[in-house]
C-alpha positions as a Markdown table, in Angstrom:
| # | Residue | x | y | z |
|---|---|---|---|---|
| 1 | Met | -0.3 | -0.1 | -0.5 |
| 2 | Phe | 3.3 | 2.4 | 0.8 |
| 3 | Ser | 4.5 | 1.6 | -2.5 |
| 4 | Asn | 1.5 | 3.2 | -4.9 |
| 5 | Pro | 1.2 | 6.2 | -4.6 |
| 6 | Phe | 5.2 | 6.0 | -5.6 |
| 7 | Arg | 3.8 | 3.8 | -8.4 |
| 8 | Ala | 1.7 | 6.7 | -9.6 |
| 9 | Lys | 4.4 | 8.8 | -10.0 |
| 10 | Pro | 7.2 | 7.5 | -10.7 |
| 11 | Ala | 8.8 | 11.0 | -10.3 |
| 12 | Leu | 9.4 | 10.1 | -6.0 |
| 13 | Trp | 10.8 | 7.2 | -7.6 |
| 14 | Trp | 14.1 | 9.3 | -8.6 |
| 15 | Ser | 13.8 | 11.9 | -5.2 |
| 16 | Val | 14.2 | 8.2 | -4.0 |
| 17 | Leu | 17.2 | 8.3 | -6.2 |
| 18 | Leu | 18.1 | 11.5 | -6.0 |
| 19 | Leu | 18.6 | 10.7 | -2.0 |
| 20 | Leu | 20.1 | 7.6 | -2.0 |
| 21 | Ser | 22.8 | 8.5 | -4.1 |
| 22 | Ala | 23.5 | 11.6 | -2.3 |
| 23 | Val | 24.0 | 9.7 | 0.6 |
| 24 | Leu | 26.4 | 7.2 | -1.0 |
| 25 | Ala | 28.3 | 9.0 | -3.1 |
| 26 | Trp | 28.5 | 11.0 | 0.3 |
| 27 | Ala | 30.1 | 8.2 | 2.2 |
| 28 | Leu | 31.8 | 6.8 | -0.7 |
| 29 | Thr | 34.0 | 10.2 | -0.7 |
| 30 | Ala | 34.3 | 10.9 | 2.6 |
| 31 | Leu | 36.5 | 6.9 | 2.2 |
| 32 | His | 38.6 | 9.0 | -0.3 |
| 33 | Leu | 37.8 | 6.5 | -2.3 |
| 34 | Pro | 38.4 | 7.8 | -5.9 |
| 35 | Ala | 35.2 | 7.9 | -7.8 |
| 36 | Gly | 33.3 | 8.5 | -4.6 |
| 37 | Val | 30.4 | 10.1 | -6.8 |
| 38 | Leu | 29.9 | 8.4 | -9.6 |
| 39 | Leu | 30.5 | 4.7 | -8.1 |
| 40 | Gly | 27.0 | 6.2 | -5.0 |
| 41 | Cys | 25.5 | 7.1 | -8.5 |
| 42 | Met | 25.8 | 3.4 | -9.6 |
| 43 | Leu | 25.9 | 1.7 | -5.8 |
| 44 | Ala | 22.4 | 3.7 | -6.4 |
| 45 | Gly | 20.8 | 2.4 | -9.5 |
| 46 | Ile | 21.4 | -1.1 | -8.7 |
| 47 | Leu | 19.2 | -1.2 | -6.2 |
| 48 | Leu | 16.7 | 1.0 | -7.5 |
| 49 | Ser | 16.8 | -1.4 | -10.6 |
| 50 | Ser | 17.2 | -4.4 | -8.5 |
| 51 | Arg | 14.0 | -3.9 | -7.1 |
| 52 | Asp | 11.5 | -4.1 | -10.2 |
| 53 | Ile | 11.9 | 0.0 | -10.2 |
| 54 | Arg | 11.7 | 1.7 | -14.3 |
| 55 | Leu | 14.2 | 4.3 | -14.3 |
| 56 | Gly | 15.7 | 5.4 | -16.9 |
| 57 | Val | 18.7 | 7.7 | -17.8 |
| 58 | Pro | 17.1 | 9.9 | -21.4 |
| 59 | Asn | 20.2 | 9.6 | -24.5 |
| 60 | Arg | 20.0 | 13.4 | -24.5 |
| 61 | Leu | 21.2 | 13.5 | -21.1 |
| 62 | Phe | 23.7 | 10.8 | -21.2 |
| 63 | Ala | 24.9 | 12.0 | -24.2 |
| 64 | Leu | 25.6 | 16.0 | -22.4 |
| 65 | Ala | 27.6 | 13.8 | -20.1 |
| 66 | Gln | 29.7 | 11.8 | -22.6 |
| 67 | Gly | 30.5 | 15.2 | -24.0 |
| 68 | Val | 32.0 | 16.5 | -20.5 |
| 69 | Leu | 33.5 | 13.6 | -19.6 |
| 70 | Gly | 35.5 | 14.1 | -23.8 |
| 71 | Cys | 36.3 | 17.0 | -22.2 |
| 72 | Leu | 37.9 | 15.5 | -19.2 |
| 73 | Met | 39.8 | 13.1 | -21.2 |
| 74 | Ala | 41.1 | 15.6 | -23.4 |
| 75 | Gln | 42.1 | 18.0 | -20.8 |
| 76 | Ser | 44.6 | 15.7 | -19.5 |
| 77 | Leu | 45.5 | 15.1 | -22.9 |
| 78 | Gln | 48.2 | 17.6 | -23.5 |
| 79 | Pro | 50.5 | 18.2 | -26.7 |
| 80 | Ala | 53.3 | 16.9 | -24.4 |
| 81 | Thr | 51.2 | 14.1 | -23.6 |
| 82 | Leu | 50.1 | 13.4 | -27.3 |
| 83 | Ala | 54.3 | 13.9 | -28.8 |
| 84 | Arg | 54.8 | 10.5 | -26.6 |
| 85 | Val | 51.2 | 8.7 | -27.8 |
| 86 | Ala | 52.6 | 9.5 | -31.1 |
| 87 | Gly | 56.4 | 7.8 | -30.4 |
| 88 | Asp | 55.2 | 5.3 | -28.5 |
| 89 | Trp | 52.3 | 4.4 | -30.9 |
| 90 | Pro | 53.8 | 0.5 | -31.1 |
| 91 | Leu | 53.0 | 0.6 | -27.1 |
| 92 | Phe | 49.7 | 1.9 | -27.3 |
| 93 | Leu | 49.0 | -0.5 | -30.9 |
| 94 | Gly | 50.0 | -4.0 | -28.8 |
| 95 | Ala | 48.5 | -3.2 | -25.5 |
| 96 | Ser | 44.9 | -2.8 | -27.3 |
| 97 | Ala | 45.0 | -5.2 | -29.2 |
| 98 | Ser | 46.0 | -7.9 | -26.6 |
| 99 | Ile | 43.6 | -6.4 | -24.9 |
| 100 | Ile | 40.6 | -7.3 | -27.9 |
| 101 | Ala | 42.4 | -10.6 | -28.6 |
| 102 | Ala | 42.3 | -11.9 | -25.2 |
| 103 | Ser | 38.1 | -11.4 | -24.8 |
| 104 | Ala | 37.9 | -13.2 | -28.7 |
| 105 | Gly | 40.0 | -16.4 | -27.2 |
| 106 | Leu | 37.8 | -16.4 | -24.0 |
| 107 | Gly | 34.3 | -16.0 | -25.7 |
| 108 | Trp | 35.5 | -18.1 | -28.1 |
| 109 | Phe | 36.3 | -21.0 | -25.5 |
| 110 | Leu | 33.6 | -19.8 | -23.0 |
| 111 | Met | 31.1 | -21.0 | -27.0 |
| 112 | Arg | 33.1 | -24.2 | -27.6 |
| 113 | Arg | 32.0 | -24.7 | -24.4 |
| 114 | Gln | 28.5 | -24.6 | -24.6 |
| 115 | Val | 28.9 | -22.4 | -21.3 |
| 116 | Phe | 26.0 | -19.0 | -23.4 |
| 117 | Pro | 24.1 | -19.9 | -25.8 |
| 118 | Gly | 25.1 | -18.9 | -29.5 |
| 119 | Thr | 27.9 | -17.0 | -30.3 |
| 120 | Thr | 26.9 | -14.8 | -26.8 |
| 121 | Ala | 30.4 | -14.8 | -24.7 |
| 122 | Val | 32.3 | -13.3 | -28.0 |
| 123 | Trp | 29.2 | -10.3 | -28.1 |
| 124 | Gly | 29.2 | -10.0 | -24.1 |
| 125 | Leu | 32.9 | -9.8 | -23.8 |
| 126 | Ala | 34.7 | -7.2 | -25.7 |
| 127 | Pro | 36.1 | -5.3 | -23.9 |
| 128 | Gly | 34.1 | -1.5 | -24.8 |
| 129 | Ala | 31.3 | -0.2 | -27.5 |
| 130 | Ala | 28.7 | -2.2 | -25.6 |
| 131 | Ser | 24.9 | -0.8 | -26.9 |
| 132 | Ala | 27.3 | -1.0 | -30.5 |
| 133 | Met | 27.2 | -4.7 | -28.8 |
| 134 | Val | 23.8 | -5.5 | -27.4 |
| 135 | Leu | 22.6 | -4.1 | -31.1 |
| 136 | Met | 24.4 | -6.2 | -33.3 |
| 137 | Ala | 24.6 | -9.1 | -31.5 |
| 138 | Glu | 21.3 | -10.7 | -32.1 |
| 139 | Ala | 21.8 | -11.2 | -36.0 |
| 140 | Tyr | 23.8 | -14.0 | -34.6 |
| 141 | Gly | 22.9 | -16.0 | -32.4 |
| 142 | Ala | 23.5 | -14.3 | -29.3 |
| 143 | Asp | 21.2 | -13.9 | -26.6 |
| 144 | Val | 20.6 | -10.1 | -26.4 |
| 145 | Arg | 19.7 | -10.1 | -22.5 |
| 146 | Leu | 22.9 | -12.2 | -21.2 |
| 147 | Val | 25.0 | -10.0 | -23.8 |
| 148 | Ala | 23.8 | -7.2 | -21.8 |
| 149 | Phe | 24.0 | -8.4 | -18.8 |
| 150 | Met | 27.7 | -8.9 | -19.7 |
| 151 | Gln | 28.6 | -5.6 | -20.5 |
| 152 | Tyr | 27.0 | -3.8 | -18.3 |
| 153 | Leu | 28.7 | -5.8 | -15.3 |
| 154 | Arg | 31.7 | -6.2 | -16.5 |
| 155 | Val | 32.2 | -2.0 | -17.1 |
| 156 | Ala | 30.0 | -2.0 | -13.2 |
| 157 | Val | 33.0 | -5.0 | -11.8 |
| 158 | Val | 36.3 | -3.0 | -13.7 |
| 159 | Thr | 35.2 | 0.4 | -12.2 |
| 160 | Ala | 34.7 | -0.9 | -9.3 |
| 161 | Val | 37.7 | -3.3 | -8.9 |
| 162 | Ala | 40.1 | 0.5 | -10.7 |
| 163 | Ala | 38.0 | 2.5 | -7.6 |
| 164 | Leu | 38.7 | 0.1 | -4.8 |
| 165 | Val | 42.5 | 0.0 | -6.1 |
| 166 | Ala | 43.1 | 3.0 | -6.1 |
| 167 | His | 42.3 | 3.4 | -3.0 |
| 168 | Phe | 43.9 | 1.2 | -1.3 |
| 169 | Trp | 47.0 | 2.3 | -3.2 |
| 170 | Thr | 47.1 | 5.4 | -2.8 |
| 171 | Thr | 45.4 | 5.7 | 1.1 |
| 172 | Gln | 48.4 | 5.8 | 3.2 |
| 173 | Ala | 50.3 | 8.7 | 0.9 |
| 174 | Ala | 46.9 | 10.4 | -0.1 |
| 175 | Pro | 47.1 | 14.5 | 1.9 |
| 176 | Met | 43.9 | 15.5 | 3.3 |
| 177 | Ala | 41.4 | 16.8 | 1.1 |
| 178 | Pro | 41.3 | 21.0 | 0.2 |
| 179 | Glu | 37.4 | 21.8 | 0.5 |
| 180 | Val | 36.1 | 21.9 | -2.5 |
| 181 | Pro | 35.5 | 25.1 | -5.0 |
| 182 | Trp | 32.5 | 23.2 | -6.4 |
| 183 | Phe | 31.4 | 26.8 | -8.5 |
| 184 | Ser | 34.5 | 27.7 | -8.8 |
| 185 | Val | 35.0 | 30.3 | -12.5 |
| 186 | Ile | 38.7 | 31.3 | -13.2 |
| 187 | His | 38.3 | 32.2 | -16.3 |
| 188 | Ala | 34.0 | 32.6 | -18.0 |
| 189 | Gly | 35.0 | 32.5 | -21.4 |
| 190 | His | 37.0 | 29.2 | -21.5 |
| 191 | Leu | 34.0 | 27.9 | -19.7 |
| 192 | Gly | 31.7 | 29.4 | -22.1 |
| 193 | Trp | 33.6 | 27.6 | -25.2 |
| 194 | Thr | 34.4 | 24.5 | -22.7 |
| 195 | Leu | 30.6 | 23.8 | -22.9 |
| 196 | Val | 29.9 | 24.5 | -26.1 |
| 197 | Leu | 32.4 | 21.6 | -26.6 |
| 198 | Ala | 31.0 | 19.5 | -24.6 |
| 199 | Phe | 26.9 | 19.8 | -25.8 |
| 200 | Ala | 27.0 | 21.2 | -29.9 |
| 201 | Val | 30.0 | 17.9 | -30.9 |
| 202 | Pro | 27.7 | 15.6 | -28.9 |
| 203 | Ser | 24.6 | 16.2 | -30.6 |
| 204 | Val | 27.0 | 17.0 | -33.6 |
| 205 | Ala | 28.0 | 13.3 | -34.3 |
| 206 | His | 24.8 | 12.0 | -33.0 |
| 207 | Trp | 23.6 | 13.4 | -36.2 |
| 208 | Leu | 26.6 | 12.2 | -38.2 |
| 209 | Lys | 25.7 | 8.8 | -36.7 |
| 210 | Ile | 29.1 | 8.0 | -35.3 |
| 211 | Pro | 29.9 | 5.5 | -33.0 |
| 212 | Gly | 30.6 | 6.9 | -29.2 |
| 213 | Gly | 30.5 | 10.0 | -30.5 |
| 214 | Ala | 28.6 | 11.5 | -28.1 |
| 215 | Met | 32.7 | 10.9 | -25.9 |
| 216 | Val | 34.3 | 10.7 | -28.5 |
| 217 | Ala | 34.2 | 14.1 | -31.2 |
| 218 | Pro | 34.4 | 16.3 | -28.0 |
| 219 | Leu | 37.4 | 14.3 | -26.5 |
| 220 | Ile | 39.3 | 14.6 | -30.5 |
| 221 | Val | 38.1 | 18.2 | -31.1 |
| 222 | Gly | 38.8 | 18.9 | -27.5 |
| 223 | Ala | 42.8 | 18.0 | -27.9 |
| 224 | Ser | 43.0 | 19.3 | -31.0 |
| 225 | Leu | 42.2 | 22.9 | -30.2 |
| 226 | Gln | 44.1 | 22.4 | -27.2 |
| 227 | Ala | 47.2 | 21.6 | -28.6 |
| 228 | Leu | 47.1 | 23.9 | -31.3 |
| 229 | Gly | 46.6 | 26.7 | -28.3 |
| 230 | Leu | 43.2 | 27.2 | -29.6 |
| 231 | Leu | 40.9 | 26.2 | -26.2 |
| 232 | Val | 41.6 | 26.2 | -22.8 |
| 233 | Ile | 39.8 | 23.6 | -20.8 |
| 234 | Glu | 37.3 | 24.9 | -18.1 |
| 235 | Leu | 35.3 | 22.3 | -15.8 |
| 236 | Pro | 34.2 | 23.7 | -12.6 |
| 237 | Pro | 33.5 | 20.6 | -10.5 |
| 238 | Ala | 29.3 | 21.1 | -9.5 |
| 239 | Leu | 29.5 | 19.8 | -14.0 |
| 240 | Leu | 31.9 | 16.7 | -13.1 |
| 241 | Ala | 30.4 | 15.8 | -10.2 |
| 242 | Val | 26.7 | 15.8 | -12.4 |
| 243 | Ser | 28.1 | 14.3 | -14.8 |
| 244 | Tyr | 29.9 | 11.5 | -12.5 |
| 245 | Ala | 26.2 | 10.6 | -12.0 |
| 246 | Val | 24.6 | 10.9 | -15.1 |
| 247 | Ile | 27.2 | 8.1 | -15.7 |
| 248 | Gly | 26.4 | 6.0 | -13.0 |
| 249 | Trp | 22.9 | 5.7 | -13.0 |
| 250 | Ser | 23.6 | 5.0 | -17.1 |
| 251 | Ile | 25.3 | 2.1 | -15.3 |
| 252 | Gly | 23.6 | 1.3 | -12.4 |
| 253 | Leu | 19.2 | 1.6 | -13.9 |
| 254 | Arg | 20.4 | -1.5 | -16.8 |
| 255 | Phe | 20.8 | -3.8 | -13.9 |
| 256 | Thr | 16.8 | -5.1 | -14.6 |
| 257 | Pro | 15.0 | -7.6 | -12.3 |
| 258 | Ser | 14.6 | -9.6 | -15.7 |
| 259 | Ile | 18.4 | -9.6 | -16.7 |
| 260 | Leu | 19.5 | -10.4 | -13.1 |
| 261 | Arg | 17.0 | -13.2 | -13.1 |
| 262 | His | 17.5 | -14.9 | -16.5 |
| 263 | Ala | 21.6 | -14.7 | -16.0 |
| 264 | Leu | 21.1 | -15.8 | -12.6 |
| 265 | Arg | 22.8 | -19.5 | -13.2 |
| 266 | Ala | 24.5 | -18.2 | -15.5 |
| 267 | Leu | 26.8 | -15.6 | -13.3 |
| 268 | Pro | 30.1 | -18.3 | -11.6 |
| 269 | Ala | 30.8 | -18.7 | -15.5 |
| 270 | Val | 30.6 | -14.3 | -16.2 |
| 271 | Leu | 32.1 | -12.9 | -13.9 |
| 272 | Gly | 34.8 | -15.9 | -13.5 |
| 273 | Ser | 35.2 | -14.8 | -17.3 |
| 274 | Ile | 35.4 | -11.0 | -16.2 |
| 275 | Leu | 38.0 | -11.6 | -13.8 |
| 276 | Ala | 40.0 | -13.5 | -16.8 |
| 277 | Leu | 39.7 | -10.2 | -18.9 |
| 278 | Met | 40.5 | -8.3 | -15.4 |
| 279 | Gly | 43.4 | -10.5 | -15.8 |
| 280 | Val | 45.1 | -10.2 | -19.0 |
| 281 | Gly | 45.0 | -5.8 | -18.0 |
| 282 | Val | 47.0 | -6.6 | -15.2 |
| 283 | Val | 49.8 | -9.1 | -16.9 |
| 284 | Ile | 49.7 | -6.4 | -19.4 |
| 285 | Ala | 50.3 | -3.1 | -16.5 |
| 286 | Val | 52.8 | -5.4 | -15.3 |
| 287 | Gly | 54.3 | -5.5 | -18.1 |
| 288 | Leu | 54.1 | -1.1 | -18.7 |
| 289 | Asn | 55.6 | -1.1 | -15.4 |
| 290 | Gln | 58.6 | -3.0 | -16.4 |
| 291 | Trp | 59.5 | -2.0 | -19.5 |
| 292 | Ala | 57.7 | 1.2 | -20.2 |
| 293 | Gly | 58.5 | 2.6 | -16.5 |
| 294 | Tyr | 55.0 | 3.1 | -15.9 |
| 295 | Asp | 53.7 | 3.5 | -11.8 |
| 296 | Pro | 51.9 | 0.5 | -11.2 |
| 297 | Leu | 48.7 | 1.9 | -10.6 |
| 298 | Thr | 48.9 | 4.2 | -14.0 |
| 299 | Ala | 50.2 | 0.8 | -15.7 |
| 300 | Tyr | 47.0 | -0.9 | -14.0 |
| 301 | Leu | 44.0 | 1.9 | -14.5 |
| 302 | Ala | 45.2 | 2.3 | -17.9 |
| 303 | Ser | 45.1 | -1.4 | -19.2 |
| 304 | Ser | 41.5 | -2.0 | -17.3 |
| 305 | Pro | 39.1 | -3.9 | -20.0 |
| 306 | Gly | 36.4 | -0.5 | -20.5 |
| 307 | Gly | 34.0 | 1.6 | -19.4 |
| 308 | Ala | 36.4 | 4.0 | -20.3 |
| 309 | Asp | 34.9 | 6.7 | -19.3 |
| 310 | Ser | 34.2 | 5.4 | -15.5 |
| 311 | Val | 38.3 | 4.3 | -15.3 |
| 312 | Ala | 38.4 | 8.7 | -17.2 |
| 313 | Val | 37.0 | 9.3 | -13.5 |
| 314 | Ile | 39.3 | 7.5 | -11.5 |
| 315 | Ala | 41.9 | 9.0 | -13.1 |
| 316 | Ala | 41.3 | 12.3 | -12.7 |
| 317 | Thr | 40.6 | 11.8 | -9.3 |
| 318 | Ser | 43.9 | 9.6 | -8.3 |
| 319 | Ala | 47.6 | 10.5 | -8.2 |
| 320 | Val | 48.9 | 8.8 | -11.4 |
| 321 | Asp | 49.3 | 9.8 | -15.0 |
| 322 | Ala | 46.3 | 10.3 | -16.4 |
| 323 | Gly | 46.8 | 11.9 | -19.4 |
| 324 | Phe | 48.9 | 8.5 | -20.4 |
| 325 | Val | 45.7 | 6.2 | -19.0 |
| 326 | Met | 43.3 | 8.8 | -21.1 |
| 327 | Ala | 45.8 | 8.5 | -24.2 |
| 328 | Met | 45.3 | 4.3 | -23.2 |
| 329 | Gln | 41.7 | 4.0 | -22.6 |
| 330 | Leu | 40.9 | 6.0 | -25.8 |
| 331 | Ala | 43.6 | 4.2 | -28.1 |
| 332 | Arg | 41.8 | 0.9 | -26.9 |
| 333 | Phe | 38.3 | 2.4 | -26.8 |
| 334 | Leu | 38.7 | 3.4 | -31.0 |
| 335 | Met | 39.8 | -0.7 | -31.5 |
| 336 | Val | 36.6 | -2.0 | -30.2 |
| 337 | Leu | 35.1 | 0.6 | -32.4 |
| 338 | Val | 36.5 | -0.3 | -35.4 |
| 339 | Trp | 37.2 | -4.4 | -35.0 |
| 340 | Gly | 35.0 | -5.4 | -32.1 |
| 341 | Pro | 32.3 | -6.1 | -34.2 |
| 342 | Arg | 34.1 | -7.4 | -37.1 |
| 343 | Val | 36.6 | -9.5 | -34.9 |
| 344 | Ser | 33.2 | -11.2 | -33.7 |
| 345 | Gln | 31.1 | -11.4 | -36.9 |
| 346 | Leu | 34.7 | -13.3 | -37.8 |
| 347 | Ile | 33.8 | -15.6 | -34.3 |
| 348 | Ala | 30.0 | -15.9 | -35.0 |
| 349 | Arg | 30.6 | -16.8 | -39.1 |
| 350 | Gln | 33.4 | -20.0 | -38.4 |
| 351 | Ser | 31.6 | -21.2 | -35.3 |
| 352 | Arg | 28.3 | -21.0 | -37.9 |
| 353 | Ile | 30.9 | -23.1 | -40.4 |
| 354 | Asp | 31.7 | -25.2 | -37.7 |
| 355 | Gln | 28.4 | -26.7 | -36.0 |
């Protein structure tokens, strides 16, 4: 009886989500956990969606939040970082290709063992471009519900583990956080052009139907203009916090009860495959640390297998080489967009031939 007013007025559930998100975000931030706002909102979304409370972040709002995240990533890609990326392109190419190859191999193994129906595992383990993988999976005999579950669970697990690793790695050395000037603006003109970049460019990318364009287009345009000295990116903490919240809700609210019930029996295999993929990322991180000289936390975040937006938030709030992390995540994201569907299609076709 108590829930009737809430069912009749979804806006009341949004108020519950906002309150729960604020409490969890405050608690996680008070524990100095990187990306505490994103994690708190993600957990709040999971709690409500698992109770069959159907809320969703509007696509337009999600695209705007991704645009802000693209600007944040571009801000870290200073000219010196871009020059290093150009000089170390074999490193970026090799690390990104290794993650994609590992995900394809794990998906093929699980498919051959018939752990999941059809080619579900191949599409579900692709390390990025979750929406594209879900949309294309059904045409190749995959269970779209399990693909969605695997993709969004991968993002949630990678995000949570990366935040915990960053927290415990830097706890002893972390200084007391100063008071955050939430609404401070250093230069109104810089802020205005940054907002144009964050809000207008994703709209153009959507109109041009660029895959992942809501985040990638502002990132590339912003980094280019910044390198040419034509733009100074300014992002007030309040704007970043709102964007973190939207990203967190967009992840958490996708865990619907129907998907969770359908995937319950497959959960151990799904988690095992995700952890195996993360293990490959750890191996790559060790290589980046030993042979390329990056500190362990930077190497770990750079090699984390998705999602690029949430890892970008963690890197921006941790004592790491954020430029390298952003560049590596961007390289992997772009490679998955270009080659991920092709690799998955190739394995799916080969599976049909073998059968």
